[in-house]
């Protein structure tokens, strides 16, 4: 199919409506068969569960063109599974994993003209989500739900190379010990907006959240997990039941062990240890890895040896290997790359 006439490399991370999206409704205890629609708007009750009590969860993944010219998505089965976990925790009916995968195939195939070409750095961002659509005024789960998936083309995350960022140790908490930090609930983001706006006003790029119970251990940022590299080249990533299980982070851990032969530790990371690390990065679907050059703890600066000009050498290798796997330049582990039937 002819690609859209879009200046791919100058796209930002914003919403551009495309022609088609997928919708399925849950009513009387069952999901309907689902359909594609050109309608980019949602009409729901003024009293819908999502509007009153935030009953909503979402996923985020990307479609892109490989070196071989295939249209693919990366490990969508893990997004399908994670959305089931999110739904259960929010007392929403799970959207079946096979149907989630089918919805992604359908939406990407219908919008294949918006999948950026190989080498542009741009991708087609896919946003599956679901919400309580029926009226709820007494606090309880909704009875009806809507699952939707739309796509929007987004530009390269790093325009002109990945520059290390500066993050602050936040005085706000992201997630309670037995709360919802481990699921992809919109409500986790609603309550982090004040913290991120404040951090930006103070000149920081992101927040480092500590564990809410003791404020001594590193958790994650608002939307990305941490990877650290020790001076003797061990990859360390924080373990906590209130961290969102990033698919990018889980993939990078596999790449570190099986492609780069590195030792990996997933464990509690005391904030006190951060100054001992040589490299630091943030991982998530959007950027794969954003290098961190500096962490500021109430005026006290921790500067990683990798500096403020470029990624550290191990983070760079992880980045190059995972993006190589995604783009078809390096052989992928079985099942990681799903080709869209177009
Ligand atoms: C989505 C998300 C991530 C990144 O997860 P990926 O699956 O790698 O995109 C990390 N932290 C939070 C809080 C998130 O919501």
CSV table of C-alpha atoms and ligand atoms in Angstrom, one decimal:
chain,number,residue,atom,x,y,z
A,1,UNK,CA,0.0,0.0,0.0
A,2,UNK,CA,1.1,3.5,-0.8
A,3,UNK,CA,2.5,5.3,2.3
A,4,UNK,CA,1.0,8.6,3.5
A,5,UNK,CA,2.8,11.7,2.5
A,6,UNK,CA,4.1,12.5,6.0
A,7,UNK,CA,7.5,14.0,7.0
A,8,UNK,CA,8.2,11.0,9.2
A,9,UNK,CA,11.5,12.2,10.8
A,10,UNK,CA,9.9,15.4,12.0
A,11,UNK,CA,6.8,13.9,13.6
A,12,UNK,CA,6.5,14.6,17.3
A,13,UNK,CA,5.0,12.2,19.9
A,14,UNK,CA,1.4,13.5,19.4
A,15,UNK,CA,-2.0,12.2,18.4
A,16,UNK,CA,-2.8,12.2,14.7
A,17,UNK,CA,-6.1,10.5,14.0
A,18,UNK,CA,-5.9,7.8,11.3
A,19,UNK,CA,-8.7,6.2,9.2
A,20,UNK,CA,-9.6,3.2,11.3
A,21,UNK,CA,-9.8,1.9,14.8
A,22,UNK,CA,-11.1,-1.2,16.6
A,23,UNK,CA,-14.0,-1.2,19.1
A,24,UNK,CA,-15.6,-4.0,21.1
A,25,UNK,CA,-18.3,-3.6,23.8
A,26,UNK,CA,-18.9,-5.7,26.9
A,27,UNK,CA,-22.5,-6.0,27.9
A,28,UNK,CA,-24.7,-8.5,29.8
A,29,UNK,CA,-21.5,-10.4,30.8
A,30,UNK,CA,-20.0,-10.9,27.3
A,31,UNK,CA,-17.8,-9.1,24.8
A,32,UNK,CA,-19.4,-8.5,21.4
A,33,UNK,CA,-17.6,-9.7,18.2
A,34,UNK,CA,-15.9,-6.3,17.7
A,35,UNK,CA,-15.7,-4.1,14.7
A,36,UNK,CA,-13.5,-1.6,12.8
A,37,UNK,CA,-14.8,1.9,12.7
A,38,UNK,CA,-13.9,5.3,11.2
A,39,UNK,CA,-15.4,7.1,14.2
A,40,UNK,CA,-12.6,8.6,16.3
A,41,UNK,CA,-15.0,9.8,19.0
A,42,UNK,CA,-16.5,7.9,22.0
A,43,UNK,CA,-20.0,8.7,23.2
A,44,UNK,CA,-20.8,7.4,26.8
A,45,UNK,CA,-23.0,8.3,29.7
A,46,UNK,CA,-22.1,11.4,31.7
A,47,UNK,CA,-22.0,9.0,34.7
A,48,UNK,CA,-19.7,6.4,33.1
A,49,UNK,CA,-17.5,4.5,35.5
A,50,UNK,CA,-14.4,5.8,33.8
A,51,UNK,CA,-15.5,9.4,34.2
A,52,UNK,CA,-16.4,9.1,37.9
A,53,UNK,CA,-14.0,6.6,39.4
A,54,UNK,CA,-11.2,6.2,36.8
A,55,UNK,CA,-12.0,2.6,35.9
A,56,UNK,CA,-9.6,2.4,32.9
A,57,UNK,CA,-6.4,0.7,31.8
A,58,UNK,CA,-4.3,0.8,28.7
A,59,UNK,CA,-1.3,-0.6,26.8
A,60,UNK,CA,1.3,0.9,24.5
A,61,UNK,CA,3.3,-0.8,21.7
A,62,UNK,CA,4.7,0.1,18.3
A,63,UNK,CA,4.4,-1.2,14.7
A,64,UNK,CA,7.3,-0.5,12.4
A,65,UNK,CA,8.9,-1.6,9.1
A,66,UNK,CA,11.9,-3.9,9.3
A,67,UNK,CA,15.0,-3.9,7.1
A,68,UNK,CA,13.3,-6.7,5.1
A,69,UNK,CA,10.3,-4.4,4.5
A,70,UNK,CA,7.9,-6.4,6.8
A,71,UNK,CA,5.4,-4.7,9.0
A,72,UNK,CA,5.9,-6.0,12.5
A,73,UNK,CA,5.1,-5.5,16.2
A,74,UNK,CA,7.3,-6.4,19.1
A,75,UNK,CA,6.1,-9.1,21.6
A,76,UNK,CA,2.4,-8.1,21.5
A,77,UNK,CA,1.5,-11.3,23.5
A,78,UNK,CA,3.1,-9.7,26.6
A,79,UNK,CA,0.9,-6.6,26.2
A,80,UNK,CA,-2.2,-8.8,25.8
A,81,UNK,CA,-1.3,-10.6,29.0
A,82,UNK,CA,-0.4,-7.5,30.9
A,83,UNK,CA,-3.8,-5.9,30.0
A,84,UNK,CA,-5.6,-8.9,31.4
A,85,UNK,CA,-3.6,-8.4,34.7
A,86,UNK,CA,-4.5,-4.7,34.7
A,87,UNK,CA,-8.2,-5.4,34.1
A,88,UNK,CA,-8.4,-8.0,36.8
A,89,UNK,CA,-6.9,-5.6,39.4
A,90,UNK,CA,-9.4,-3.0,38.4
A,91,UNK,CA,-12.4,-5.4,38.5
A,92,UNK,CA,-12.9,-5.1,34.8
A,93,UNK,CA,-13.7,-8.1,32.5
A,94,UNK,CA,-10.5,-9.3,30.8
A,95,UNK,CA,-10.3,-8.8,27.1
A,96,UNK,CA,-9.2,-12.2,25.7
A,97,UNK,CA,-5.5,-12.3,24.7
A,98,UNK,CA,-6.2,-13.8,21.3
A,99,UNK,CA,-8.7,-11.1,20.6
A,100,UNK,CA,-6.3,-8.4,21.7
A,101,UNK,CA,-3.8,-9.8,19.2
A,102,UNK,CA,-6.4,-10.0,16.5
A,103,UNK,CA,-7.4,-6.3,17.2
A,104,UNK,CA,-3.8,-5.2,16.8
A,105,UNK,CA,-3.4,-7.1,13.5
A,106,UNK,CA,-6.6,-5.5,12.2
A,107,UNK,CA,-5.9,-2.0,13.2
A,108,UNK,CA,-2.3,-2.0,12.0
A,109,UNK,CA,-3.3,-3.7,8.7
A,110,UNK,CA,-6.1,-1.1,8.2
A,111,UNK,CA,-3.7,1.7,8.8
A,112,UNK,CA,-0.6,0.3,7.1
A,113,UNK,CA,-0.2,3.5,5.1
A,114,UNK,CA,0.7,5.1,8.4
A,115,UNK,CA,3.4,2.7,9.3
A,116,UNK,CA,6.6,4.7,8.8
A,117,UNK,CA,9.3,3.3,6.4
A,118,UNK,CA,12.4,1.5,7.6
A,119,UNK,CA,15.2,3.9,8.6
A,120,UNK,CA,12.9,6.9,9.3
A,121,UNK,CA,13.2,6.4,13.0
A,122,UNK,CA,9.4,6.9,13.3
A,123,UNK,CA,7.0,4.3,14.3
A,124,UNK,CA,3.2,3.7,14.4
A,125,UNK,CA,2.3,3.9,18.1
A,126,UNK,CA,-0.6,1.5,19.1
A,127,UNK,CA,-2.8,2.3,22.0
A,128,UNK,CA,-5.2,-0.5,23.2
A,129,UNK,CA,-7.3,0.6,26.2
A,130,UNK,CA,-10.5,-0.2,28.0
A,131,UNK,CA,-12.8,1.6,30.3
A,132,UNK,CA,-16.1,1.3,32.3
A,133,UNK,CA,-18.8,2.8,30.0
A,134,UNK,CA,-22.0,2.3,32.0
A,135,UNK,CA,-23.3,4.7,34.7
A,136,UNK,CA,-21.8,4.3,38.2
A,137,UNK,CA,-22.6,6.6,41.0
A,138,UNK,CA,-22.4,4.3,44.1
A,139,UNK,CA,-18.8,3.1,44.2
A,140,UNK,CA,-18.6,-0.2,42.4
A,141,UNK,CA,-17.4,-1.7,39.1
A,142,UNK,CA,-19.3,-0.7,35.9
A,143,UNK,CA,-21.5,-3.3,34.2
A,144,UNK,CA,-20.5,-2.3,30.7
A,145,UNK,CA,-17.1,-1.7,29.2
A,146,UNK,CA,-15.5,-0.7,25.9
A,147,UNK,CA,-12.2,-1.9,24.5
A,148,UNK,CA,-10.7,0.2,21.8
A,149,UNK,CA,-7.4,0.3,19.9
A,150,UNK,CA,-6.3,3.2,17.8
A,151,UNK,CA,-2.9,4.0,16.2
A,152,UNK,CA,-1.0,7.2,15.6
A,153,UNK,CA,2.3,7.8,13.8
A,154,UNK,CA,5.0,9.2,16.1
A,155,UNK,CA,8.5,10.5,15.2
A,156,UNK,CA,11.9,9.3,16.4
A,157,UNK,CA,12.1,9.6,20.2
A,158,UNK,CA,15.6,11.1,20.0
A,159,UNK,CA,16.0,13.7,17.3
A,160,UNK,CA,19.7,14.1,16.6
A,161,UNK,CA,20.9,11.4,18.9
A,162,UNK,CA,20.1,10.3,22.5
A,163,UNK,CA,21.4,12.9,24.9
A,164,UNK,CA,21.6,11.9,28.5
A,165,UNK,CA,18.9,13.4,30.7
A,166,UNK,CA,18.9,14.8,34.3
A,167,UNK,CA,16.3,13.4,36.8
A,168,UNK,CA,15.4,14.4,40.3
A,169,UNK,CA,14.5,12.3,43.3
A,170,UNK,CA,10.9,13.1,43.8
A,171,UNK,CA,9.2,14.0,47.0
A,172,UNK,CA,6.0,12.5,45.7
A,173,UNK,CA,5.2,8.8,45.6
A,174,UNK,CA,4.1,7.0,42.5
A,175,UNK,CA,2.7,3.8,43.9
A,176,UNK,CA,1.7,2.4,47.3
A,177,UNK,CA,3.2,-1.0,48.4
A,178,UNK,CA,0.0,-2.9,47.8
A,179,UNK,CA,-1.5,-0.5,45.4
A,180,UNK,CA,-1.7,-0.4,41.6
A,181,UNK,CA,1.9,0.5,40.6
A,182,UNK,CA,2.3,-2.9,38.9
A,183,UNK,CA,-0.6,-2.5,36.5
A,184,UNK,CA,-1.1,-0.1,33.6
A,185,UNK,CA,-3.9,2.0,35.1
A,186,UNK,CA,-4.6,5.5,33.8
A,187,UNK,CA,-5.0,6.6,37.4
A,188,UNK,CA,-1.3,6.0,38.1
A,189,UNK,CA,-0.6,8.7,35.5
A,190,UNK,CA,-3.3,11.1,36.7
A,191,UNK,CA,-1.6,11.3,40.1
A,192,UNK,CA,1.9,11.6,38.6
A,193,UNK,CA,1.1,14.7,36.5
A,194,UNK,CA,1.7,17.2,39.3
A,195,UNK,CA,5.0,15.6,40.1
A,196,UNK,CA,6.2,15.7,36.5
A,197,UNK,CA,5.0,19.2,35.9
A,198,UNK,CA,6.8,20.3,39.0
A,199,UNK,CA,10.0,18.5,38.0
A,200,UNK,CA,9.9,20.1,34.5
A,201,UNK,CA,9.3,23.6,36.1
A,202,UNK,CA,12.5,23.0,38.2
A,203,UNK,CA,14.4,22.1,35.0
A,204,UNK,CA,14.5,18.3,35.3
A,205,UNK,CA,13.5,15.8,32.6
A,206,UNK,CA,12.0,13.1,34.8
A,207,UNK,CA,11.4,11.9,38.4
A,208,UNK,CA,13.1,9.1,40.2
A,209,UNK,CA,10.5,7.6,42.5
A,210,UNK,CA,11.6,5.8,45.7
A,211,UNK,CA,9.5,3.1,47.4
A,212,UNK,CA,6.6,4.7,49.2
A,213,UNK,CA,7.0,2.7,52.4
A,214,UNK,CA,10.6,3.5,53.3
A,215,UNK,CA,11.7,6.0,50.7
A,216,UNK,CA,15.1,4.2,50.7
A,217,UNK,CA,14.9,2.0,47.5
A,218,UNK,CA,14.8,3.0,43.9
A,219,UNK,CA,11.5,2.1,42.1
A,220,UNK,CA,11.0,3.7,38.6
A,221,UNK,CA,10.1,6.9,36.9
A,222,UNK,CA,6.6,7.9,35.9
A,223,UNK,CA,6.7,5.7,32.8
A,224,UNK,CA,9.9,3.8,32.5
A,225,UNK,CA,11.9,1.2,34.5
A,226,UNK,CA,15.5,1.7,35.6
A,227,UNK,CA,18.6,-0.2,34.3
A,228,UNK,CA,21.9,0.4,36.0
A,229,UNK,CA,25.3,-0.8,35.1
A,230,UNK,CA,27.9,-1.4,37.8
A,231,UNK,CA,31.6,-0.6,37.4
A,232,UNK,CA,32.4,-4.2,36.7
A,233,UNK,CA,29.7,-4.4,34.0
A,234,UNK,CA,26.8,-6.1,35.8
A,235,UNK,CA,23.4,-5.0,34.8
A,236,UNK,CA,21.2,-4.2,37.8
A,237,UNK,CA,17.4,-3.5,37.7
A,238,UNK,CA,15.2,-2.7,40.7
A,239,UNK,CA,12.8,-5.4,42.0
A,240,UNK,CA,9.6,-4.3,43.7
A,241,UNK,CA,6.0,-5.4,43.6
A,242,UNK,CA,4.9,-1.8,42.8
A,243,UNK,CA,7.0,-1.4,39.7
A,244,UNK,CA,5.2,-1.7,36.3
A,245,UNK,CA,6.7,-4.8,34.6
A,246,UNK,CA,8.2,-3.1,31.5
A,247,UNK,CA,8.3,-5.4,28.4
A,248,UNK,CA,11.3,-3.4,27.2
A,249,UNK,CA,13.2,-4.0,30.5
A,250,UNK,CA,12.4,-7.7,30.5
A,251,UNK,CA,13.6,-7.9,26.9
A,252,UNK,CA,16.8,-5.9,27.7
A,253,UNK,CA,17.5,-8.3,30.6
A,254,UNK,CA,17.3,-11.2,28.2
A,255,UNK,CA,19.5,-9.4,25.6
A,256,UNK,CA,22.1,-8.6,28.3
A,257,UNK,CA,22.3,-12.3,29.4
A,258,UNK,CA,21.9,-14.1,26.1
A,259,UNK,CA,23.3,-11.8,23.5
A,260,UNK,CA,25.9,-9.9,25.4
A,261,UNK,CA,26.9,-12.5,28.0
A,262,UNK,CA,26.5,-10.0,30.9
A,263,UNK,CA,25.5,-10.8,34.5
A,264,UNK,CA,22.1,-9.4,35.4
A,265,UNK,CA,20.7,-8.8,38.9
A,266,UNK,CA,17.1,-8.0,39.6
A,267,UNK,CA,17.0,-7.0,43.2
A,268,UNK,CA,16.2,-4.3,45.7
A,269,UNK,CA,18.3,-1.3,44.8
A,270,UNK,CA,19.0,1.0,47.8
A,271,UNK,CA,19.1,4.7,46.7
A,272,UNK,CA,22.4,4.9,48.6
A,273,UNK,CA,23.9,2.5,46.0
A,274,UNK,CA,23.1,4.7,43.0
A,275,UNK,CA,26.3,6.8,43.3
A,276,UNK,CA,28.3,3.6,42.9
A,277,UNK,CA,26.9,2.8,39.4
A,278,UNK,CA,28.7,3.6,36.2
A,279,UNK,CA,25.7,3.9,33.9
A,280,UNK,CA,22.0,4.5,34.1
A,281,UNK,CA,19.1,4.3,31.6
A,282,UNK,CA,15.4,4.4,31.5
A,283,UNK,CA,13.6,1.8,29.5
A,284,UNK,CA,10.2,1.7,27.9
A,285,UNK,CA,8.5,1.2,24.6
A,286,UNK,CA,8.7,4.9,23.5
A,287,UNK,CA,12.5,5.4,23.7
A,288,UNK,CA,13.7,1.8,24.2
A,289,UNK,CA,16.5,3.3,26.5
A,290,UNK,CA,17.0,6.9,27.5
A,291,UNK,CA,20.4,7.4,29.0
A,292,UNK,CA,20.5,9.2,32.4
A,293,UNK,CA,23.5,11.4,33.0
A,294,UNK,CA,22.7,12.9,36.3
A,295,UNK,CA,20.4,12.2,39.3
A,296,UNK,CA,19.8,15.2,41.7
A,297,UNK,CA,18.8,14.4,45.3
A,298,UNK,CA,17.7,17.7,46.9
A,299,UNK,CA,20.6,19.6,45.5
A,300,UNK,CA,23.1,16.8,45.8
A,301,UNK,CA,24.3,15.7,42.3
A,302,UNK,CA,25.1,12.1,41.3
A,303,UNK,CA,26.9,12.2,38.0
A,304,UNK,CA,27.4,8.9,36.2
A,305,UNK,CA,30.8,8.3,34.6
A,306,UNK,CA,29.2,8.0,31.2
A,307,UNK,CA,28.6,11.8,31.3
A,308,UNK,CA,26.1,14.2,29.7
A,309,UNK,CA,27.2,13.8,26.1
A,310,UNK,CA,26.4,10.2,25.1
A,311,UNK,CA,25.1,6.8,26.3
A,312,UNK,CA,27.4,4.7,28.4
A,313,UNK,CA,29.1,1.9,26.5
A,314,UNK,CA,27.0,-1.0,28.0
A,315,UNK,CA,23.7,0.9,27.7
A,316,UNK,CA,24.6,1.7,24.1
A,317,UNK,CA,25.3,-2.0,23.4
A,318,UNK,CA,22.0,-3.0,24.9
A,319,UNK,CA,20.2,-0.3,22.9
A,320,UNK,CA,21.9,-1.3,19.6
A,321,UNK,CA,21.2,-5.0,20.1
A,322,UNK,CA,17.5,-4.6,21.0
A,323,UNK,CA,16.8,-2.1,18.3
A,324,UNK,CA,18.8,-4.4,15.9
A,325,UNK,CA,16.5,-7.3,16.9
A,326,UNK,CA,13.4,-5.1,16.5
A,327,UNK,CA,14.4,-3.8,13.1
A,328,UNK,CA,15.4,-7.2,11.7
A,329,UNK,CA,19.2,-6.6,11.5
A,330,UNK,CA,19.9,-9.2,14.3
A,331,UNK,CA,18.2,-12.5,14.7
A,332,UNK,CA,15.4,-12.3,17.2
A,333,UNK,CA,14.5,-14.9,19.9
A,334,UNK,CA,11.6,-17.2,18.9
A,335,UNK,CA,8.3,-15.3,19.1
A,336,UNK,CA,9.5,-11.8,19.7
A,337,UNK,CA,8.7,-10.3,16.3
A,338,UNK,CA,5.1,-10.7,15.1
A,339,UNK,CA,4.5,-10.0,11.4
A,340,UNK,CA,1.2,-8.2,10.7
A,341,UNK,CA,-0.7,-10.0,7.9
A,342,UNK,CA,-1.2,-7.1,5.4
B,1,LIG,C1,4.3,1.4,30.3
B,1,LIG,C2,5.2,1.7,31.4
B,1,LIG,C3,6.5,1.3,31.4
B,1,LIG,C4,7.2,0.8,30.2
B,1,LIG,O1,6.8,-0.5,29.8
B,1,LIG,P1,7.1,-1.0,28.4
B,1,LIG,O2,6.3,-2.3,28.3
B,1,LIG,O3,8.5,-1.3,28.3
B,1,LIG,O4,6.6,0.0,27.4
B,1,LIG,C5,7.3,1.6,32.6
B,1,LIG,N1,6.7,2.1,33.7
B,1,LIG,C6,5.4,2.5,33.7
B,1,LIG,C7,4.8,3.1,35.0
B,1,LIG,C8,4.6,2.3,32.6
B,1,LIG,O5,3.3,2.7,32.6
